[in-house]
Short mmCIF file of C-alpha atoms in Angstrom, two decimals:
data_model
loop_
_atom_site.label_atom_id
_atom_site.label_comp_id
_atom_site.label_asym_id
_atom_site.label_seq_id
_atom_site.Cartn_x
_atom_site.Cartn_y
_atom_site.Cartn_z
CA TYR A 1 -188.76 13.32 -4.75
CA TYR A 2 -186.02 15.76 -5.64
CA PRO A 3 -183.40 17.00 -3.20
CA ASP A 4 -183.38 20.66 -2.41
CA THR A 5 -181.16 22.71 -4.77
CA TRP A 6 -179.34 25.88 -3.76
CA TYR A 7 -179.09 28.51 -6.58
CA ALA A 8 -177.61 31.93 -7.19
CA ASP A 9 -178.45 34.04 -10.17
CA SER A 10 -175.92 36.42 -11.68
CA THR A 11 -175.10 38.38 -14.86
CA ARG A 12 -171.95 37.12 -16.57
CA ASN A 13 -169.79 38.63 -19.20
CA ALA A 14 -171.06 42.22 -18.42
CA THR A 15 -169.15 45.11 -20.08
CA PHE A 16 -168.57 47.89 -17.67
CA ILE A 17 -167.76 51.39 -19.08
CA PRO A 18 -165.13 53.26 -17.17
CA GLY A 19 -166.56 56.03 -14.95
CA ASN A 20 -170.24 54.75 -15.02
CA THR A 21 -172.29 53.65 -12.00
CA TYR A 22 -173.92 50.23 -11.79
CA THR A 23 -176.20 48.35 -9.42
CA ALA A 24 -175.68 44.64 -8.94
CA THR A 25 -178.12 42.24 -7.34
CA ILE A 26 -177.49 38.68 -6.19
CA THR A 27 -180.54 36.42 -5.45
CA SER A 28 -180.15 33.09 -3.73
CA GLY A 29 -182.61 30.61 -2.44
CA ILE A 30 -183.75 27.04 -2.54
CA LYS A 31 -185.59 25.25 -5.34
CA THR A 32 -187.55 22.02 -4.78
CA LEU A 33 -190.14 20.16 -6.68
CA TRP A 34 -192.79 22.09 -4.79
CA THR A 35 -191.28 25.42 -4.11
CA ASN A 36 -189.10 28.23 -5.47
CA HIS A 37 -188.25 30.13 -2.44
CA THR A 38 -186.03 33.16 -2.52
CA ALA A 39 -184.03 33.21 0.77
CA SER A 40 -181.92 36.33 0.27
CA GLU A 41 -181.41 39.23 -2.17
CA TYR A 42 -178.38 41.39 -1.93
CA SER A 43 -177.90 44.58 -3.91
CA TRP A 44 -175.05 47.12 -4.01
CA THR A 45 -174.16 50.10 -6.13
CA PHE A 46 -170.58 50.61 -7.44
CA LYS A 47 -168.82 53.05 -9.73
CA THR A 48 -166.04 51.89 -12.06
CA TRP A 49 -162.80 53.87 -12.05
CA PRO A 50 -162.69 56.52 -14.83
CA ASP A 51 -160.35 55.66 -17.69
CA LEU A 52 -157.80 58.48 -17.57
CA ASN A 53 -154.83 56.83 -19.26
CA ALA A 54 -154.08 56.61 -22.94
CA PRO A 55 -153.30 53.29 -24.55
CA TRP A 56 -149.64 52.29 -24.80
CA GLY A 57 -147.60 50.08 -27.06
CA LEU A 58 -145.23 47.34 -25.95
CA ASN A 59 -142.26 45.80 -27.80
CA ASN A 60 -142.90 46.41 -31.55
CA ALA A 61 -146.40 47.96 -31.04
CA ASP A 62 -145.11 51.38 -32.07
CA VAL A 63 -144.10 50.18 -35.54
CA VAL A 64 -146.21 50.22 -38.66
CA TYR A 65 -145.10 47.45 -41.18
CA ILE A 66 -145.51 48.48 -44.82
CA THR A 67 -145.85 46.23 -47.84
CA VAL A 68 -146.23 47.69 -51.30
CA SER A 69 -147.76 45.98 -54.33
CA GLY A 70 -148.15 48.30 -57.41
CA THR A 71 -150.35 51.14 -56.34
CA ASP A 72 -151.51 49.44 -53.19
CA ILE A 73 -149.93 49.84 -49.66
CA TYR A 74 -150.66 47.30 -47.07
CA LEU A 75 -150.16 48.30 -43.31
CA SER A 76 -149.89 45.98 -40.43
CA TRP A 77 -149.36 46.55 -36.71
CA TRP A 78 -149.37 44.98 -33.35
CA GLN A 79 -152.11 45.68 -30.81
CA TYR A 80 -151.78 48.40 -28.21
CA TYR A 81 -152.59 47.91 -24.58
CA ASP A 82 -154.81 49.87 -22.08
CA SER A 83 -156.18 49.58 -18.63
CA TYR A 84 -159.69 48.89 -20.17
CA TRP A 85 -160.35 48.25 -23.82
CA ILE A 86 -158.94 49.35 -27.10
CA THR A 87 -162.00 50.19 -29.39
CA LYS A 88 -160.44 51.63 -32.50
CA TYR A 89 -157.25 52.49 -34.42
CA LYS A 90 -156.77 55.76 -36.33
CA ILE A 91 -154.72 55.56 -39.45
CA TYR A 92 -152.94 58.74 -40.61
CA ARG A 93 -151.64 59.19 -44.15
CA ASN A 94 -149.11 62.10 -44.65
CA GLY A 95 -150.26 63.63 -41.35
CA THR A 96 -154.01 63.56 -42.01
CA LEU A 97 -156.51 61.16 -40.63
CA LEU A 98 -157.18 58.63 -43.38
CA THR A 99 -159.65 56.35 -41.64
CA THR A 100 -160.69 54.69 -38.25
CA VAL A 101 -160.66 50.97 -37.92
CA ASP A 102 -163.17 49.80 -35.23
CA VAL A 103 -162.15 46.72 -33.24
CA THR A 104 -163.98 44.37 -30.94
CA PRO A 105 -162.47 44.51 -27.55
CA THR A 106 -161.28 41.10 -26.32
CA TRP A 107 -158.65 39.60 -23.91
CA TYR A 108 -157.56 36.97 -26.42
CA GLY A 109 -156.75 38.81 -29.60
CA PRO A 110 -156.39 39.34 -32.44
CA PHE A 111 -152.97 40.59 -31.57
CA SER A 112 -152.16 42.27 -34.92
CA TYR A 113 -154.27 44.26 -37.43
CA GLN A 114 -154.05 45.15 -41.10
CA TYR A 115 -155.35 47.84 -43.42
CA ALA A 116 -155.09 48.09 -47.15
CA ASP A 117 -154.74 51.64 -48.73
CA MET A 118 -155.41 50.93 -52.47
CA ASN A 119 -155.42 52.58 -55.89
CA LEU A 120 -152.84 55.27 -54.90
CA ASP A 121 -150.94 57.49 -57.30
CA THR A 122 -147.97 55.80 -59.05
CA GLY A 123 -144.44 56.62 -57.94
CA THR A 124 -145.47 58.46 -54.89
CA VAL A 125 -144.11 58.30 -51.35
CA TYR A 126 -146.71 57.95 -48.60
CA GLY A 127 -146.16 58.20 -44.83
CA TYR A 128 -148.34 56.32 -42.27
CA ALA A 129 -148.82 56.57 -38.51
CA ILE A 130 -151.27 54.84 -36.33
CA SER A 131 -152.82 55.65 -32.86
CA ALA A 132 -155.03 53.55 -30.60
CA VAL A 133 -158.29 54.81 -28.94
CA ASP A 134 -159.67 53.22 -25.80
CA ILE A 135 -163.19 52.91 -24.51
CA GLY A 136 -162.82 56.09 -22.53
CA GLY A 137 -161.91 58.06 -25.71
CA ASN A 138 -158.31 58.51 -24.77
CA GLU A 139 -155.87 58.47 -27.80
CA SER A 140 -152.36 57.05 -27.66
CA LEU A 141 -149.38 58.90 -29.16
CA LYS A 142 -148.97 58.29 -32.91
CA THR A 143 -146.47 55.73 -34.03
CA PRO A 144 -143.34 56.97 -35.82
CA ILE A 145 -143.99 57.54 -39.55
CA SER A 146 -143.42 54.57 -41.71
CA PHE A 147 -142.99 55.17 -45.46
CA GLY A 148 -143.93 53.33 -48.59
CA THR A 149 -143.54 54.25 -52.28
CA THR A 150 -145.88 53.02 -54.85
CA SER A 151 -144.52 51.58 -58.10
CA ALA A 152 -143.87 53.84 -61.08
CA ASN A 153 -145.65 52.69 -64.30
#
């Protein structure tokens, strides 16, 4: 003989996109050795708030740190924050979009990011700025420009 067991089924760790509509259902009931009876099922529809705000930086988040090694320039920066998720960072070199770095949204880090711009011209000054883009497509303001000069031969 097994005692009756109450159960409830649910979806965990769901990712909800801002501005989308979802339906959730909770099923509860009693499981015994002889039955699997569904006592109740509840459903409701909800819409997430649209993400209208651009990401923002805190403390030193609006600074791009530069390290130069020969003709390679290494960038590092602190994460930006948002009401929902940061999904990518855009890196600008001399005012032009150089690349986009996709990131996996998490609540627990990483809290800093890096990028290597390699095999650049010798003895040249390069200016870099970064912006963050959230899951709603909102882009933050660019960081102030940080400069690095590659080594002359």
